[in-house]
PDB file of C-alpha atoms in Angstrom:
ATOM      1  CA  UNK A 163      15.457 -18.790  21.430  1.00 87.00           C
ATOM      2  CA  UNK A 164      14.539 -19.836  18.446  1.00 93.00           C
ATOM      3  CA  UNK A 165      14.027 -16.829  15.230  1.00 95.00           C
ATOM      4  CA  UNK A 166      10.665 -17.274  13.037  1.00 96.00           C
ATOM      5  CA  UNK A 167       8.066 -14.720  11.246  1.00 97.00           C
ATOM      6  CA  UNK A 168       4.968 -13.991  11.914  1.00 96.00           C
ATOM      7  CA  UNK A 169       2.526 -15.191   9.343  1.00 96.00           C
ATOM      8  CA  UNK A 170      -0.871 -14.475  10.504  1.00 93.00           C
ATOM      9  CA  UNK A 171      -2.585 -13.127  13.753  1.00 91.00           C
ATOM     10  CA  UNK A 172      -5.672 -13.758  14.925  1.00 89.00           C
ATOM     11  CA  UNK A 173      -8.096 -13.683  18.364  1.00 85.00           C
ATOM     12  CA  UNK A 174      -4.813 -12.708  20.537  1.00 87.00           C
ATOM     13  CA  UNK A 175      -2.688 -15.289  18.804  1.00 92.00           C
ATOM     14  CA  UNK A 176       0.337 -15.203  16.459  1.00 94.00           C
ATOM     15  CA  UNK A 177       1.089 -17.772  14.216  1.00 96.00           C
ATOM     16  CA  UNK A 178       4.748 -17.858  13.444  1.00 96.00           C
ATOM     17  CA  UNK A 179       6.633 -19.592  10.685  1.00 96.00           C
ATOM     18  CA  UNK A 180      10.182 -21.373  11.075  1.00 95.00           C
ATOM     19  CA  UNK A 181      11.497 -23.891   8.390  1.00 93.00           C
ATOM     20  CA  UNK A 182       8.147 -25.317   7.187  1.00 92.00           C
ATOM     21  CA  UNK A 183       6.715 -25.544  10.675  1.00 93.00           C
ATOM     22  CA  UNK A 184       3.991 -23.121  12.020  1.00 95.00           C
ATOM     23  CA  UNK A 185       3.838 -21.879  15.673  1.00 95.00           C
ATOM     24  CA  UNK A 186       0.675 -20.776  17.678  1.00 95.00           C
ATOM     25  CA  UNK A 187       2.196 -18.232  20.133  1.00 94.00           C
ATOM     26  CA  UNK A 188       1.000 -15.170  21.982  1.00 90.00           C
ATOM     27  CA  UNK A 189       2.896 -11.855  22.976  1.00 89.00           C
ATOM     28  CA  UNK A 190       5.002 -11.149  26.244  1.00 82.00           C
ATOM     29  CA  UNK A 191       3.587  -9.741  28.796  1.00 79.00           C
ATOM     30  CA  UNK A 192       5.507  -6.648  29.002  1.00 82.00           C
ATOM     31  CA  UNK A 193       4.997  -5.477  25.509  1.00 85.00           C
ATOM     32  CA  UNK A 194       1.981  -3.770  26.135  1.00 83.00           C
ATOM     33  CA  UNK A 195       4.497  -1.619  28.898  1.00 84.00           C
ATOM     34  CA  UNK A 196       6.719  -1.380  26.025  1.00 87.00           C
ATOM     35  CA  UNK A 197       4.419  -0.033  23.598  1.00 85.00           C
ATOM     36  CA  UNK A 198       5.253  -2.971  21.295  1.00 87.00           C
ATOM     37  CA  UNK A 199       2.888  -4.379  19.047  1.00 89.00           C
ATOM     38  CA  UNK A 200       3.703  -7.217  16.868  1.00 93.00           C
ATOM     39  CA  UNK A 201       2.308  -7.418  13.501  1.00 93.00           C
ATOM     40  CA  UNK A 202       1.812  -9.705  10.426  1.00 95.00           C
ATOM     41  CA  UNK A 203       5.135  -9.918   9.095  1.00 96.00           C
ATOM     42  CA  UNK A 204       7.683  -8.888  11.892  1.00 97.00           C
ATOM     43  CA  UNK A 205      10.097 -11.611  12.754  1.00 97.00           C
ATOM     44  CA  UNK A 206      10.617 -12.256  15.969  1.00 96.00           C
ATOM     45  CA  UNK A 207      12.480 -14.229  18.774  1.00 95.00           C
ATOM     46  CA  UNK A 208      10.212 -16.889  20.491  1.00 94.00           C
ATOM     47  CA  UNK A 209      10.115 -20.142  22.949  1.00 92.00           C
ATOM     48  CA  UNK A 210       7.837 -22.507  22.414  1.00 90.00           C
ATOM     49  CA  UNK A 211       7.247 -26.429  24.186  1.00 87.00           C
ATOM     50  CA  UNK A 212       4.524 -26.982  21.729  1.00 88.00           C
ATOM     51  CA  UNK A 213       3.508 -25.952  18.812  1.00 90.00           C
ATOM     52  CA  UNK A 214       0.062 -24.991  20.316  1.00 89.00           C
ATOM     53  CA  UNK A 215       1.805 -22.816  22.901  1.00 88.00           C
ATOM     54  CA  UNK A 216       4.347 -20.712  22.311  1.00 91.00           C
ATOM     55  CA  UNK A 217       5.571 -17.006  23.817  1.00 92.00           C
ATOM     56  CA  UNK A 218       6.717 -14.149  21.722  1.00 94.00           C
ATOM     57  CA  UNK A 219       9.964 -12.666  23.958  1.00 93.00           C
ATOM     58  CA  UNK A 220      11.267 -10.187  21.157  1.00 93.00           C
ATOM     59  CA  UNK A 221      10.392  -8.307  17.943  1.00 94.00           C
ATOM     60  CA  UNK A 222      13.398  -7.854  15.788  1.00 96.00           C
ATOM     61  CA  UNK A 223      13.604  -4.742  13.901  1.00 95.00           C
ATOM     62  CA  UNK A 224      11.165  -3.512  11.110  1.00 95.00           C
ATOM     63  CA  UNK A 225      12.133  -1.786   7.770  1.00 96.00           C
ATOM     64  CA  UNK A 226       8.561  -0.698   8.121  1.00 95.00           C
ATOM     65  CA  UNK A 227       5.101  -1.099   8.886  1.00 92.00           C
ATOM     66  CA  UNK A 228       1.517  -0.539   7.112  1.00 87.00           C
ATOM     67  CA  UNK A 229      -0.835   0.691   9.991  1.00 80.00           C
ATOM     68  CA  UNK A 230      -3.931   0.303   6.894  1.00 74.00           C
ATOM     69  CA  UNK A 231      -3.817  -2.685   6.066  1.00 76.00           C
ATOM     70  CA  UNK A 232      -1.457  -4.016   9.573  1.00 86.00           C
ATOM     71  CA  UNK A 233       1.560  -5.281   8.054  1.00 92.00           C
ATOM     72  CA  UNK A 234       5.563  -4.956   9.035  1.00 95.00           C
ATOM     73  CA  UNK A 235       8.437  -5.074   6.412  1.00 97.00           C
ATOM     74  CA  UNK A 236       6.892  -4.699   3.121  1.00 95.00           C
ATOM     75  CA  UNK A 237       8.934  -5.480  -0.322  1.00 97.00           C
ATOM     76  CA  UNK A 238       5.716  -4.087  -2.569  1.00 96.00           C
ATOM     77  CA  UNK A 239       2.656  -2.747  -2.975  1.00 93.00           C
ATOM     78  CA  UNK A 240       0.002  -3.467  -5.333  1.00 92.00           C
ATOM     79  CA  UNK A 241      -2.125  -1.117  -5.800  1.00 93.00           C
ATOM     80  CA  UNK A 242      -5.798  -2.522  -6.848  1.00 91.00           C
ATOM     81  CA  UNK A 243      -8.001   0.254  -8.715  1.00 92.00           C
ATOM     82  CA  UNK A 244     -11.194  -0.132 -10.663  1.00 90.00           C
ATOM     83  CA  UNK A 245     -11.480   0.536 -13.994  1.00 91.00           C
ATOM     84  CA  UNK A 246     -15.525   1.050 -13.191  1.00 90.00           C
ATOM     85  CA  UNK A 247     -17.665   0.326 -10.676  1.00 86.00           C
ATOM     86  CA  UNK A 248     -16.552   1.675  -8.134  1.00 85.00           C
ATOM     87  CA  UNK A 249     -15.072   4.465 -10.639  1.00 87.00           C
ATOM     88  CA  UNK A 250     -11.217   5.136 -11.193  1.00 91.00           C
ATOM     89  CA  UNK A 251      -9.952   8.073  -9.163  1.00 92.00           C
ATOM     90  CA  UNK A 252      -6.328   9.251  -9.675  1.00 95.00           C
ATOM     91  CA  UNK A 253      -7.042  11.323  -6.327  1.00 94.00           C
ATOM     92  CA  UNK A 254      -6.798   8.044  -4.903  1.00 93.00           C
ATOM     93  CA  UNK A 255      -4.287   6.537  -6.678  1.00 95.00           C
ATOM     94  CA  UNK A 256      -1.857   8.938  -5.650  1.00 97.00           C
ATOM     95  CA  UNK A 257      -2.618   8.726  -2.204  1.00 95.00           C
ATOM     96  CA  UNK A 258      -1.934   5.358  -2.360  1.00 93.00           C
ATOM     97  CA  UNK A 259       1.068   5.516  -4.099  1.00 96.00           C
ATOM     98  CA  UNK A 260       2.577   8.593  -1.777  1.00 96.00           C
ATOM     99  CA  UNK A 261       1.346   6.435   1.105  1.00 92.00           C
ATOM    100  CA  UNK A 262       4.126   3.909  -0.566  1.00 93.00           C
ATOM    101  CA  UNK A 263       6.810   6.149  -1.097  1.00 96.00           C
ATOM    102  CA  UNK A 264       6.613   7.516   2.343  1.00 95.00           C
ATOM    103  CA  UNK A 265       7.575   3.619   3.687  1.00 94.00           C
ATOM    104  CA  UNK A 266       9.959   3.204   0.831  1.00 95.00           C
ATOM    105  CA  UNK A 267       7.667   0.827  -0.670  1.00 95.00           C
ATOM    106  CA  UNK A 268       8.004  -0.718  -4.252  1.00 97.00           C
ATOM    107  CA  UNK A 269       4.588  -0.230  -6.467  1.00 96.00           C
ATOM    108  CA  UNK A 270       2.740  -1.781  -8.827  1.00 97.00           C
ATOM    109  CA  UNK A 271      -0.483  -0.669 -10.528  1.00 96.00           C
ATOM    110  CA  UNK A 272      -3.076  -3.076 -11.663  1.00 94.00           C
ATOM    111  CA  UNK A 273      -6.768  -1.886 -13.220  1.00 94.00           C
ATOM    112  CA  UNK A 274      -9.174  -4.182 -12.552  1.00 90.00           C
ATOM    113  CA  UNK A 275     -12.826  -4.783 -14.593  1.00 89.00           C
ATOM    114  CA  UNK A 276     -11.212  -3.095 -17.946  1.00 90.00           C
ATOM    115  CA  UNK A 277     -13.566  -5.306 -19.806  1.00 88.00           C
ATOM    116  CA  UNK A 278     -16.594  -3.417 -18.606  1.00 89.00           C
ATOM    117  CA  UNK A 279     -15.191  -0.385 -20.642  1.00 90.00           C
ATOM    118  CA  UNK A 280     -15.843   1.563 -23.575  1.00 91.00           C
ATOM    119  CA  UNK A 281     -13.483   1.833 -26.200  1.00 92.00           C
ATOM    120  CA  UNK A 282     -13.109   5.195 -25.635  1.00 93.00           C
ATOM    121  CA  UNK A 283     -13.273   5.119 -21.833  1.00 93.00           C
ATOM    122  CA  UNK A 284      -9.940   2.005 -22.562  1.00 93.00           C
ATOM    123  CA  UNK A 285      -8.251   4.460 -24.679  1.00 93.00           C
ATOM    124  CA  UNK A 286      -8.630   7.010 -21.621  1.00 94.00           C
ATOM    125  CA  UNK A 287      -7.377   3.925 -19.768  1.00 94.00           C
ATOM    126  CA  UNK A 288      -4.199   3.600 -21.983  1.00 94.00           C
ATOM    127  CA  UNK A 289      -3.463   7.111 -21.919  1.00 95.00           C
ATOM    128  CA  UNK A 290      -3.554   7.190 -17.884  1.00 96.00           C
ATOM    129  CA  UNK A 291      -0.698   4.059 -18.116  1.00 96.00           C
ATOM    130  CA  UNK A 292       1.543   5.625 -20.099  1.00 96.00           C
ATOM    131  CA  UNK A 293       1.253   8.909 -17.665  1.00 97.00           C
ATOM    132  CA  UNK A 294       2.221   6.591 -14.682  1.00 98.00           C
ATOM    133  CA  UNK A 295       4.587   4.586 -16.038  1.00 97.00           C
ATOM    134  CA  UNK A 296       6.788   7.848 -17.356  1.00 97.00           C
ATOM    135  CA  UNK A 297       6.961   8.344 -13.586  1.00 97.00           C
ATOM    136  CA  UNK A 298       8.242   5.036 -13.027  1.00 97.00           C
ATOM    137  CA  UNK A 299       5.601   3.250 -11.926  1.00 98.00           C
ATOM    138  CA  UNK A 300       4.593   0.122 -13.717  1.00 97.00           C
ATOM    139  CA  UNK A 301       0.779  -0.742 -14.953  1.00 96.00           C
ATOM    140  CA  UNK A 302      -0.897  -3.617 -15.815  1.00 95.00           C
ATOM    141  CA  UNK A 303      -4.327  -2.768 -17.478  1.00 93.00           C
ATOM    142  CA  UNK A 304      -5.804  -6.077 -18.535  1.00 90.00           C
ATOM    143  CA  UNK A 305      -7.769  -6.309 -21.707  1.00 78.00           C
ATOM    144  CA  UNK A 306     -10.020  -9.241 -22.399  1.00 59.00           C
ATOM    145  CA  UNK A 307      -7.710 -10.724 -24.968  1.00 57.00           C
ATOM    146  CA  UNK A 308      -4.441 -10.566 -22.676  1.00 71.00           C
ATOM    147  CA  UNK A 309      -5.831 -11.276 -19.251  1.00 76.00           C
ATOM    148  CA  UNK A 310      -3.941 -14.167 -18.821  1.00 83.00           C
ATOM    149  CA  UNK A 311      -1.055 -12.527 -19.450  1.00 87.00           C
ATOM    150  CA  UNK A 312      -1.661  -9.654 -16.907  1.00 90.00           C
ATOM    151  CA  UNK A 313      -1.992 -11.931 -14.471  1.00 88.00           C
ATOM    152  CA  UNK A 314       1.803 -13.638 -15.471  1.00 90.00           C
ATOM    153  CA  UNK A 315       2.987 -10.094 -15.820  1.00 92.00           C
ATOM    154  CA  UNK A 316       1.616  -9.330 -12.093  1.00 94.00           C
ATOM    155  CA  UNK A 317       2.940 -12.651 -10.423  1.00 94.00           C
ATOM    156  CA  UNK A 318       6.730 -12.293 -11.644  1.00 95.00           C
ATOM    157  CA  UNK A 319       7.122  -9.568  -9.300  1.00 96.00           C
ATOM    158  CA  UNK A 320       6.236 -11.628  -6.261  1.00 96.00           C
ATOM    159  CA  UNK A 321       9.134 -13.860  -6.123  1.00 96.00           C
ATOM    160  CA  UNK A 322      11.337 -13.314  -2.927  1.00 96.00           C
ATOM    161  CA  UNK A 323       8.984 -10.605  -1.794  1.00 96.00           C
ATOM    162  CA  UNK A 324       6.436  -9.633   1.160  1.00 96.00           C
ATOM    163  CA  UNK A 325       3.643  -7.937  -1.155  1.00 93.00           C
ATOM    164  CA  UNK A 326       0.378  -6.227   0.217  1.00 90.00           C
ATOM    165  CA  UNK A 327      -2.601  -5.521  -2.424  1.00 86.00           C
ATOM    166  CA  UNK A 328      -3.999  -2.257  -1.032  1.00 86.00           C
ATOM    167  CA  UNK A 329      -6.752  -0.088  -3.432  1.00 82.00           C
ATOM    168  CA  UNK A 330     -10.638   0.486  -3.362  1.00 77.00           C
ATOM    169  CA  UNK A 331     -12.961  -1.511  -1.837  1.00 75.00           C
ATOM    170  CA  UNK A 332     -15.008  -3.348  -4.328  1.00 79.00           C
ATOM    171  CA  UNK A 333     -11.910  -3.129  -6.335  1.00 79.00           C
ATOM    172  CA  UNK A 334     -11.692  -6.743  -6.323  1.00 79.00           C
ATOM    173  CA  UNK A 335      -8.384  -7.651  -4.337  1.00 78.00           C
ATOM    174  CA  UNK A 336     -10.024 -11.504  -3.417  1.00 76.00           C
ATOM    175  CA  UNK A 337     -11.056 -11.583  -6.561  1.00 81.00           C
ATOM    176  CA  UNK A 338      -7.724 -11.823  -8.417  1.00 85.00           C
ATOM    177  CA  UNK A 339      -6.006 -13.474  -5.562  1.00 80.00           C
ATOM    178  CA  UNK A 340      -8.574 -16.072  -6.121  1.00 80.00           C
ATOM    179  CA  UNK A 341      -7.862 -16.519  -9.826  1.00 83.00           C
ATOM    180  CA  UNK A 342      -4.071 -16.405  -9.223  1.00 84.00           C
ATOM    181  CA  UNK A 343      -3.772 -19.113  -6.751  1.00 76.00           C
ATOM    182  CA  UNK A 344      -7.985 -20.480  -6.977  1.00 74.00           C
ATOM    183  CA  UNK A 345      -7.124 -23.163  -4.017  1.00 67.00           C
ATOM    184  CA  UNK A 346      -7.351 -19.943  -1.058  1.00 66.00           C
ATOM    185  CA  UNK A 347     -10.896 -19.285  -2.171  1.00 65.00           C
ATOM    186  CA  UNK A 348     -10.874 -16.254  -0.302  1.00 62.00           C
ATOM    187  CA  UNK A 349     -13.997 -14.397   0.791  1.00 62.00           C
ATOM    188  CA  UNK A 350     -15.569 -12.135  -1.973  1.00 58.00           C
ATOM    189  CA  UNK A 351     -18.085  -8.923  -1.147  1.00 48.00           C
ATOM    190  CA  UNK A 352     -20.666  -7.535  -4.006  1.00 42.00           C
ATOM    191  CA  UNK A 353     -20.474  -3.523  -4.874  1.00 36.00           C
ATOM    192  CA  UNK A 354     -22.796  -1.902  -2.454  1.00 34.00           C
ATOM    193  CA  UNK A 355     -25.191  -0.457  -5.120  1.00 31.00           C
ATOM    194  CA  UNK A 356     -26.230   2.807  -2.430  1.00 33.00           C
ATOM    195  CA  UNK A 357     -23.047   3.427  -1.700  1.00 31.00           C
ATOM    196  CA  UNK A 358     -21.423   2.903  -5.165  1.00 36.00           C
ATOM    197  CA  UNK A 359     -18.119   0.870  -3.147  1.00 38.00           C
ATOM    198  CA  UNK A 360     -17.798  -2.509  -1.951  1.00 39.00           C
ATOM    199  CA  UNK A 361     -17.947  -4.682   1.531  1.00 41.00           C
ATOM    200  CA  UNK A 362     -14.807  -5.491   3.218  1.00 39.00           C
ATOM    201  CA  UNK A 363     -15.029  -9.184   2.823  1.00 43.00           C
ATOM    202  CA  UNK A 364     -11.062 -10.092   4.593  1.00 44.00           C
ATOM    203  CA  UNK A 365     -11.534  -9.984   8.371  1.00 57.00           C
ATOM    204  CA  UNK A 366      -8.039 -10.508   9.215  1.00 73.00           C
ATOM    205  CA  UNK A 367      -4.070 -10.844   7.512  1.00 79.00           C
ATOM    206  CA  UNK A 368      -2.371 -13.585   6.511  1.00 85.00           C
ATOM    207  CA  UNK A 369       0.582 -14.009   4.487  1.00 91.00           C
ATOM    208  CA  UNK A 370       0.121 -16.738   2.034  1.00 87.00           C
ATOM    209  CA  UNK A 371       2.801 -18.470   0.154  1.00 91.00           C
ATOM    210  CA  UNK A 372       2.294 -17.687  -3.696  1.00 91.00           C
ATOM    211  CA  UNK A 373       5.180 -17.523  -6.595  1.00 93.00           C
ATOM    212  CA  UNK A 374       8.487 -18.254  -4.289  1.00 95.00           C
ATOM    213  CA  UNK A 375       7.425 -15.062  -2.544  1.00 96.00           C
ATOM    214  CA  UNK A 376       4.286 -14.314   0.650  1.00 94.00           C
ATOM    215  CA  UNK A 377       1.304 -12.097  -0.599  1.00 90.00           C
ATOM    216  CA  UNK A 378      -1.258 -10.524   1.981  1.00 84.00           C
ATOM    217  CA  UNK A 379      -4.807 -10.381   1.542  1.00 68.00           C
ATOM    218  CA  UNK A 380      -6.113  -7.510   3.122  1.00 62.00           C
ATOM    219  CA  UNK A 381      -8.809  -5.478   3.689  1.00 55.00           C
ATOM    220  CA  UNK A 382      -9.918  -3.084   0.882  1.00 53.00           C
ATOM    221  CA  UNK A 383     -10.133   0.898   1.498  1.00 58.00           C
ATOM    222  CA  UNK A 384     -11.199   3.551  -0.066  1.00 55.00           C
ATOM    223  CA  UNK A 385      -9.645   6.728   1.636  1.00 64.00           C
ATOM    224  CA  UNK A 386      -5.655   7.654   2.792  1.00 80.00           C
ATOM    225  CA  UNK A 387      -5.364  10.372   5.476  1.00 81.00           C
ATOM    226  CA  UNK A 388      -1.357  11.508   5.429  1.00 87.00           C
ATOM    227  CA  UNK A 389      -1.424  10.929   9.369  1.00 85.00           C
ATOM    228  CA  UNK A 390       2.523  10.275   9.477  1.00 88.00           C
ATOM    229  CA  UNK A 391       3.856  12.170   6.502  1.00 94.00           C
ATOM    230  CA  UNK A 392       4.863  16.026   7.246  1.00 95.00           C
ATOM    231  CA  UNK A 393       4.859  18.725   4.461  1.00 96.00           C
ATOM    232  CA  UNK A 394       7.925  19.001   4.556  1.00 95.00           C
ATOM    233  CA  UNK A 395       8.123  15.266   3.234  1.00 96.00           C
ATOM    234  CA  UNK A 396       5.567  15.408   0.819  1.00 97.00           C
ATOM    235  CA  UNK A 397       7.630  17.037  -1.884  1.00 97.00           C
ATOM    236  CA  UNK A 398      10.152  13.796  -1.596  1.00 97.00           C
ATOM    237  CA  UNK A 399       7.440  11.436  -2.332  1.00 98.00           C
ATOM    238  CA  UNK A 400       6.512  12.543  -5.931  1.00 98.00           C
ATOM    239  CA  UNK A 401       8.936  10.874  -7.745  1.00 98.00           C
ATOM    240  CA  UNK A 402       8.825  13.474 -10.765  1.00 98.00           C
ATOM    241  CA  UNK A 403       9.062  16.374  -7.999  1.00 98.00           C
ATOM    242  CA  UNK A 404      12.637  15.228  -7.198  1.00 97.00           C
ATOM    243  CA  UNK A 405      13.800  14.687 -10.608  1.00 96.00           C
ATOM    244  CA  UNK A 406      12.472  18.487 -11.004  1.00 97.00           C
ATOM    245  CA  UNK A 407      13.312  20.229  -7.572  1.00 95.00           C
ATOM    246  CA  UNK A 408      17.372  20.536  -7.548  1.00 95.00           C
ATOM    247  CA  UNK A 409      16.563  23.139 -10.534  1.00 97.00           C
ATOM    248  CA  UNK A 410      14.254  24.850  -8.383  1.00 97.00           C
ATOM    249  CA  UNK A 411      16.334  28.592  -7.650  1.00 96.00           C
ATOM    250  CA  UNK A 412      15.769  27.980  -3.848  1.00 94.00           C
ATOM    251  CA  UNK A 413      16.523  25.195  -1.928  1.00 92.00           C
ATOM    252  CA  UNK A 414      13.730  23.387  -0.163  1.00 92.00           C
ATOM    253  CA  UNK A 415      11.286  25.045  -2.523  1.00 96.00           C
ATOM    254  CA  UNK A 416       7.991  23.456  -1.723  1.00 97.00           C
ATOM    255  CA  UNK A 417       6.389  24.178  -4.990  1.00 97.00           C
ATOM    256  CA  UNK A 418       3.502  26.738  -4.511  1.00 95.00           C
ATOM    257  CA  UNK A 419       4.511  29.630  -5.222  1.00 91.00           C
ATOM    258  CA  UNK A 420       8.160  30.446  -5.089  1.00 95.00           C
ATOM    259  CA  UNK A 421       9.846  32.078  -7.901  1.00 96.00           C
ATOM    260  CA  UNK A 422      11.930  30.246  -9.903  1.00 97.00           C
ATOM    261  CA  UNK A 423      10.249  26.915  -9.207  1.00 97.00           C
ATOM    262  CA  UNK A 424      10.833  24.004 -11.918  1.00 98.00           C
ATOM    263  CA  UNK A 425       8.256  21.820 -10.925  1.00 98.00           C
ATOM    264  CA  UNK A 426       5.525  24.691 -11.272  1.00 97.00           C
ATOM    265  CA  UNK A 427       7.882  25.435 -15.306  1.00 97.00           C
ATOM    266  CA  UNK A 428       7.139  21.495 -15.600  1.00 98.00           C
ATOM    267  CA  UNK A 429       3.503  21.294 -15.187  1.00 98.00           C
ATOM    268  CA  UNK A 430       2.937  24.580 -17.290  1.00 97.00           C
ATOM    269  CA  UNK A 431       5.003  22.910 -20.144  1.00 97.00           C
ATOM    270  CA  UNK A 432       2.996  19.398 -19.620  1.00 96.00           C
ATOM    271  CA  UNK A 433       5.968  17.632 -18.669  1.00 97.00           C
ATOM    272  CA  UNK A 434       4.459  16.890 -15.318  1.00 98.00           C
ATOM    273  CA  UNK A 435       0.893  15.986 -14.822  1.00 98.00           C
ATOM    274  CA  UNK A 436      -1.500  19.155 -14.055  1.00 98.00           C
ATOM    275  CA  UNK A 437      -4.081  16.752 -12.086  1.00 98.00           C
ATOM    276  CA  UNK A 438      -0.814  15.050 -10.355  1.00 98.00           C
ATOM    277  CA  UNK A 439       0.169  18.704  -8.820  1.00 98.00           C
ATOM    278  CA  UNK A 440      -3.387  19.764  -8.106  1.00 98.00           C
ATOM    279  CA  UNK A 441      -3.302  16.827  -5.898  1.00 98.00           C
ATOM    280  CA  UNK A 442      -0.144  17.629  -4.564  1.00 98.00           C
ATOM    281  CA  UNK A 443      -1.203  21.178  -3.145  1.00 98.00           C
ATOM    282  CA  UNK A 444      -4.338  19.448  -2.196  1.00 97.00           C
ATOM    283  CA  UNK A 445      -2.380  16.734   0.210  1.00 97.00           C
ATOM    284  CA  UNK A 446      -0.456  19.232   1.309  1.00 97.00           C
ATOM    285  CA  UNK A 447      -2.912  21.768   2.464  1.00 96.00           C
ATOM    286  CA  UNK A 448      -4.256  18.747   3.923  1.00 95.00           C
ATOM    287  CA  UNK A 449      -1.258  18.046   5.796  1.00 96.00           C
ATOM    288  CA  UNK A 450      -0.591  21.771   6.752  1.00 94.00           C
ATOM    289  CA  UNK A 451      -4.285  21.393   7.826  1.00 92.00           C
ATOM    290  CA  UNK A 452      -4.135  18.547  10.315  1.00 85.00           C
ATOM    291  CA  UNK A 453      -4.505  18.942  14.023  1.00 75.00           C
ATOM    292  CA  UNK A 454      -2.127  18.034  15.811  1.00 70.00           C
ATOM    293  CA  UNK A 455      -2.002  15.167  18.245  1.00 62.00           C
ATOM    294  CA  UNK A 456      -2.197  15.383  21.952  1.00 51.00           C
ATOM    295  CA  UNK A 457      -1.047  12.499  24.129  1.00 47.00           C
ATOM    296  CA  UNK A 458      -1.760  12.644  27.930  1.00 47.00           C
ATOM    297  CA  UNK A 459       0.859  12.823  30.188  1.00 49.00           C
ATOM    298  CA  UNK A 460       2.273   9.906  32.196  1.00 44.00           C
ATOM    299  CA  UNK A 461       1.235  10.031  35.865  1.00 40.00           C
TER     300      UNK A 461
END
């Protein structure tokens, strides 16, 4: 059998790469008893006699998967947020970002449509960097002057890497794949003016070859429910949290309101974000919140 990856699916068909060559295959018939669904990304065992007909026998195993946007073994994530238009939310951001951490995903920030901004509204922009990037997180917040360079800064990191823009919709994903490799000319949506957010404009994924690594294109969102993470988890995906937590006088402290709790010392000294723990009791409430699932039972 012969090993590829799959590159894009489409209309019941995956297209899977192997040494320069794409093949147009479709899944085994038993996967569906297996509960296996093969995704953009997973590589796979296959036989094919053409490359117009080919049969997916087995999907090797995944480091992990993206259910939002549908993709398997992820190197990075690059997070898309608007500067304006649809307006910046670090609600959002962080969902996105512990969304990342939870699949041990790398991430990158990028702010989009900073030249629509007021000074003052850039210098709240510069501020906001600096905040993420003493996490550990690195942001690239274009300026008119240095956009070209932004983009550089944003393409170095996709060399030997499967990376996945995620972020708002009307964000404007296609729109910077499109001026960092303008031969895709990928579909573009305008902002929705009632609804203040934009169309999804990608209908399906496909990993495209760009900078010695494969980028996805993939449809824009504009909300993260924590479907997969328990609270128990959540403390583990704040990066700052778990620099904070072994000095936390009980073990497993989950950060509400246990004495002796450094990450609560932290925020009241400013050394962790205030609006950064707000939304971490929020998303965990959240979590605590959820109903659980029900699945019927086999016959």
């Amino acid at each position: 059998m012969t090993k590829g990856q799959i590159r894009k699916a489409l209309s019941g068909f995956y297209y899977v790469y192997v040494d320069g060559e794409t093949y147009q295959t479709r899944g085994r018939g038993n996967f569906r008893k297996r509960k296996l669904t093969p995704m953009v990304g997973d590589y796979v065992e296959f036989e094919s006699s053409s490359k117009e007909d080919g049969i997916l026998k087995e999907l090797l195993p995944r480091k992990n998967e993206l259910i939002r946007p549908t993709v398997a073994n992820v190197d990075l994530g690059v997070i898309i947020m608007s500067a304006i238009e649809p307006d910046f939310s670090t609600n959002l951001l962080d969902r996105f970002l512990v969304t990342l951490e939870d699949k041990a995903i790398e991430a990158v920030i990028y702010i989009t449509k900073t030249d629509l901004l007021t000074e003052q509204e850039l210098e709240k922009m510069v501020s906001l960097k600096k905040q993420y990037q003493a996490i550990g997180y690195p942001v690239i917040l274009p300026t008119i002057e240095g956009n070209e360079q932004s983009k550089k800064e944003l393409t170095r990191y996709f060399s030997n890497r499967l990376t996945v823009f995620i972020g708002q919709s009307g964000a404007g994903k296609s729109t910077l794949l499109n001026q960092i490799a303008p031969e895709l000319n990928l579909e573009t949506g305008k902002i929705s003016m009632s609804l203040g957010r934009g169309k999804h404009t990608t209908r399906h994924v496909e990993l495209i070859p760009l900078y010695q690594g494969l980028v996805a294109d993939t449809p824009g969102f504009s909300s993260v429910d924590f479907l997969e993470i328990e609270a128990d988890q959540l403390p583990e995906l704040f990066p700052e949290f778990v620099e904070a937590q072994d000095r936390c006088r009980f073990r497993g402290c989950m950060h509400r309101k246990e004495p002796g709790c450094q990450v609560q010392k932290e925020v009241g000294e400013g050394l962790i974000q205030e609006y950064r723990y707000q939304h971490y009791l929020q998303f965990l409430e959240e979590i605590e919140s959820r109903k659980p699932k029900y699945t019927k039972k086999e016959k």
